[in-house]
Amino acid sequence: MPLTARSDFAVLAALEEYGALSQADLGRRLGLDRNEVSGIVTRLASGRHVDRQADPADRRRNVVTLTESGKRHLEGIQRHADAAQDELLAGLDPAERRQLNELLAKLLSSHRGQSA
């Protein structure tokens, strides 16, 4: 998956999961700096996958929301990611896949300083 598809996926998935977010909140959730988030959101907005509006409560902040086009784009990226994952993990049986997912989740939680 190209780098732009990965970053697009991360932003779109975060908006789907959490709803509308400020660009600053997106950056914090995804571990991206403000310039990276701004570039990704600008690209996604030009494709009408997200809508970026000034926050009525604080016009210095931009609030980003997922559009219907963005939901469809996210679904397409997810299908490609699922196919790539299936190909990569083809040599593992279902129990081994579950074990791998559990271990990766534990590793990620540990890295983030959380308990698994």
PDB file of C-alpha atoms in Angstrom:
ATOM      1  CA  MET A   1       0.000   0.000   0.000  1.00  0.00           C
ATOM      2  CA  PRO A   2       1.586   3.324  -1.019  1.00  0.00           C
ATOM      3  CA  LEU A   3       2.386   5.813   1.717  1.00  0.00           C
ATOM      4  CA  THR A   4      -0.441   8.152   0.691  1.00  0.00           C
ATOM      5  CA  ALA A   5      -2.937   5.272   0.853  1.00  0.00           C
ATOM      6  CA  ARG A   6      -1.693   4.391   4.358  1.00  0.00           C
ATOM      7  CA  SER A   7      -2.034   7.935   5.632  1.00  0.00           C
ATOM      8  CA  ASP A   8      -5.394   8.363   3.889  1.00  0.00           C
ATOM      9  CA  PHE A   9      -6.579   5.125   5.470  1.00  0.00           C
ATOM     10  CA  ALA A  10      -5.421   6.199   8.938  1.00  0.00           C
ATOM     11  CA  VAL A  11      -7.216   9.557   8.756  1.00  0.00           C
ATOM     12  CA  LEU A  12     -10.392   8.160   7.205  1.00  0.00           C
ATOM     13  CA  ALA A  13     -10.522   5.265   9.690  1.00  0.00           C
ATOM     14  CA  ALA A  14     -10.035   7.636  12.639  1.00  0.00           C
ATOM     15  CA  LEU A  15     -12.867   9.850  11.405  1.00  0.00           C
ATOM     16  CA  GLU A  16     -15.106   6.824  10.930  1.00  0.00           C
ATOM     17  CA  GLU A  17     -14.310   5.524  14.412  1.00  0.00           C
ATOM     18  CA  TYR A  18     -14.377   8.785  16.387  1.00  0.00           C
ATOM     19  CA  GLY A  19     -16.555  11.074  14.275  1.00  0.00           C
ATOM     20  CA  ALA A  20     -15.648  14.682  13.500  1.00  0.00           C
ATOM     21  CA  LEU A  21     -12.260  15.703  14.887  1.00  0.00           C
ATOM     22  CA  SER A  22     -10.119  18.794  14.820  1.00  0.00           C
ATOM     23  CA  GLN A  23      -6.952  18.541  12.783  1.00  0.00           C
ATOM     24  CA  ALA A  24      -4.980  18.786  16.044  1.00  0.00           C
ATOM     25  CA  ASP A  25      -6.924  15.860  17.541  1.00  0.00           C
ATOM     26  CA  LEU A  26      -6.337  13.815  14.394  1.00  0.00           C
ATOM     27  CA  GLY A  27      -2.613  14.463  14.690  1.00  0.00           C
ATOM     28  CA  ARG A  28      -2.542  13.439  18.353  1.00  0.00           C
ATOM     29  CA  ARG A  29      -4.533  10.256  17.748  1.00  0.00           C
ATOM     30  CA  LEU A  30      -2.395   9.234  14.780  1.00  0.00           C
ATOM     31  CA  GLY A  31       0.999  10.445  15.989  1.00  0.00           C
ATOM     32  CA  LEU A  32       1.354  12.882  13.089  1.00  0.00           C
ATOM     33  CA  ASP A  33       2.575  16.459  13.192  1.00  0.00           C
ATOM     34  CA  ARG A  34       0.326  19.330  12.170  1.00  0.00           C
ATOM     35  CA  ASN A  35       1.956  19.775   8.744  1.00  0.00           C
ATOM     36  CA  GLU A  36       1.441  16.100   7.884  1.00  0.00           C
ATOM     37  CA  VAL A  37      -2.206  16.233   8.981  1.00  0.00           C
ATOM     38  CA  SER A  38      -2.788  19.446   7.045  1.00  0.00           C
ATOM     39  CA  GLY A  39      -1.380  17.920   3.851  1.00  0.00           C
ATOM     40  CA  ILE A  40      -3.381  14.702   4.202  1.00  0.00           C
ATOM     41  CA  VAL A  41      -6.607  16.569   4.974  1.00  0.00           C
ATOM     42  CA  THR A  42      -6.029  18.954   2.052  1.00  0.00           C
ATOM     43  CA  ARG A  43      -5.534  16.000  -0.308  1.00  0.00           C
ATOM     44  CA  LEU A  44      -8.612  14.175   1.036  1.00  0.00           C
ATOM     45  CA  ALA A  45     -10.700  17.369   0.892  1.00  0.00           C
ATOM     46  CA  SER A  46      -9.715  17.927  -2.752  1.00  0.00           C
ATOM     47  CA  GLY A  47     -11.113  14.459  -3.485  1.00  0.00           C
ATOM     48  CA  ARG A  48     -14.226  15.301  -1.454  1.00  0.00           C
ATOM     49  CA  HIS A  49     -13.491  12.438   0.948  1.00  0.00           C
ATOM     50  CA  VAL A  50     -13.536  14.768   3.952  1.00  0.00           C
ATOM     51  CA  ASP A  51     -15.068  18.116   4.737  1.00  0.00           C
ATOM     52  CA  ARG A  52     -12.986  20.694   6.611  1.00  0.00           C
ATOM     53  CA  GLN A  53     -14.769  23.601   8.279  1.00  0.00           C
ATOM     54  CA  ALA A  54     -13.764  26.213  10.826  1.00  0.00           C
ATOM     55  CA  ASP A  55     -14.956  25.269  14.318  1.00  0.00           C
ATOM     56  CA  PRO A  56     -17.842  27.638  15.166  1.00  0.00           C
ATOM     57  CA  ALA A  57     -16.716  27.668  18.811  1.00  0.00           C
ATOM     58  CA  ASP A  58     -13.089  28.485  17.933  1.00  0.00           C
ATOM     59  CA  ARG A  59     -12.505  29.707  14.393  1.00  0.00           C
ATOM     60  CA  ARG A  60      -8.762  29.051  14.735  1.00  0.00           C
ATOM     61  CA  ARG A  61      -9.495  25.305  14.675  1.00  0.00           C
ATOM     62  CA  ASN A  62     -10.573  23.235  11.689  1.00  0.00           C
ATOM     63  CA  VAL A  63     -13.006  20.372  12.232  1.00  0.00           C
ATOM     64  CA  VAL A  64     -12.749  17.484   9.786  1.00  0.00           C
ATOM     65  CA  THR A  65     -15.654  15.162   8.989  1.00  0.00           C
ATOM     66  CA  LEU A  66     -15.916  12.073   6.808  1.00  0.00           C
ATOM     67  CA  THR A  67     -18.112  12.415   3.704  1.00  0.00           C
ATOM     68  CA  GLU A  68     -20.067   9.660   1.947  1.00  0.00           C
ATOM     69  CA  SER A  69     -17.362   9.656  -0.727  1.00  0.00           C
ATOM     70  CA  GLY A  70     -14.788   9.230   2.035  1.00  0.00           C
ATOM     71  CA  LYS A  71     -16.670   6.245   3.445  1.00  0.00           C
ATOM     72  CA  ARG A  72     -16.644   4.599   0.007  1.00  0.00           C
ATOM     73  CA  HIS A  73     -12.944   5.415  -0.432  1.00  0.00           C
ATOM     74  CA  LEU A  74     -12.191   3.919   2.997  1.00  0.00           C
ATOM     75  CA  GLU A  75     -14.108   0.746   2.085  1.00  0.00           C
ATOM     76  CA  GLY A  76     -12.056   0.423  -1.106  1.00  0.00           C
ATOM     77  CA  ILE A  77      -8.764   0.862   0.728  1.00  0.00           C
ATOM     78  CA  GLN A  78      -9.941  -1.668   3.346  1.00  0.00           C
ATOM     79  CA  ARG A  79     -10.742  -4.240   0.632  1.00  0.00           C
ATOM     80  CA  HIS A  80      -7.221  -3.874  -0.784  1.00  0.00           C
ATOM     81  CA  ALA A  81      -5.686  -4.136   2.691  1.00  0.00           C
ATOM     82  CA  ASP A  82      -7.766  -7.230   3.482  1.00  0.00           C
ATOM     83  CA  ALA A  83      -6.686  -8.895   0.235  1.00  0.00           C
ATOM     84  CA  ALA A  84      -3.022  -8.110   0.923  1.00  0.00           C
ATOM     85  CA  GLN A  85      -3.344  -9.445   4.471  1.00  0.00           C
ATOM     86  CA  ASP A  86      -5.017 -12.646   3.240  1.00  0.00           C
ATOM     87  CA  GLU A  87      -2.186 -13.173   0.764  1.00  0.00           C
ATOM     88  CA  LEU A  88       0.485 -12.485   3.381  1.00  0.00           C
ATOM     89  CA  LEU A  89      -1.080 -14.764   5.996  1.00  0.00           C
ATOM     90  CA  ALA A  90      -2.125 -17.555   3.614  1.00  0.00           C
ATOM     91  CA  GLY A  91       0.351 -19.951   5.239  1.00  0.00           C
ATOM     92  CA  LEU A  92      -1.268 -19.618   8.682  1.00  0.00           C
ATOM     93  CA  ASP A  93      -4.345 -21.506   9.828  1.00  0.00           C
ATOM     94  CA  PRO A  94      -7.174 -19.570  11.562  1.00  0.00           C
ATOM     95  CA  ALA A  95      -5.859 -20.332  15.068  1.00  0.00           C
ATOM     96  CA  GLU A  96      -2.387 -19.086  14.125  1.00  0.00           C
ATOM     97  CA  ARG A  97      -3.879 -15.913  12.625  1.00  0.00           C
ATOM     98  CA  ARG A  98      -5.814 -15.236  15.858  1.00  0.00           C
ATOM     99  CA  GLN A  99      -2.661 -15.840  17.899  1.00  0.00           C
ATOM    100  CA  LEU A 100      -0.664 -13.478  15.681  1.00  0.00           C
ATOM    101  CA  ASN A 101      -3.353 -10.783  15.990  1.00  0.00           C
ATOM    102  CA  GLU A 102      -3.422 -11.190  19.791  1.00  0.00           C
ATOM    103  CA  LEU A 103       0.367 -10.921  20.021  1.00  0.00           C
ATOM    104  CA  LEU A 104       0.462  -7.868  17.761  1.00  0.00           C
ATOM    105  CA  ALA A 105      -2.302  -6.196  19.801  1.00  0.00           C
ATOM    106  CA  LYS A 106      -0.360  -6.936  22.994  1.00  0.00           C
ATOM    107  CA  LEU A 107       2.812  -5.503  21.480  1.00  0.00           C
ATOM    108  CA  LEU A 108       0.995  -2.378  20.308  1.00  0.00           C
ATOM    109  CA  SER A 109      -0.663  -1.863  23.704  1.00  0.00           C
ATOM    110  CA  SER A 110       2.681  -2.309  25.439  1.00  0.00           C
ATOM    111  CA  HIS A 111       4.293   0.191  23.086  1.00  0.00           C
ATOM    112  CA  ARG A 112       1.562   2.709  23.876  1.00  0.00           C
ATOM    113  CA  GLY A 113       2.036   2.161  27.620  1.00  0.00           C
ATOM    114  CA  GLN A 114      -1.282   0.402  28.103  1.00  0.00           C
ATOM    115  CA  SER A 115      -2.099  -3.043  29.428  1.00  0.00           C
ATOM    116  CA  ALA A 116      -3.226  -5.577  26.846  1.00  0.00           C
TER     117      ALA A 116
END
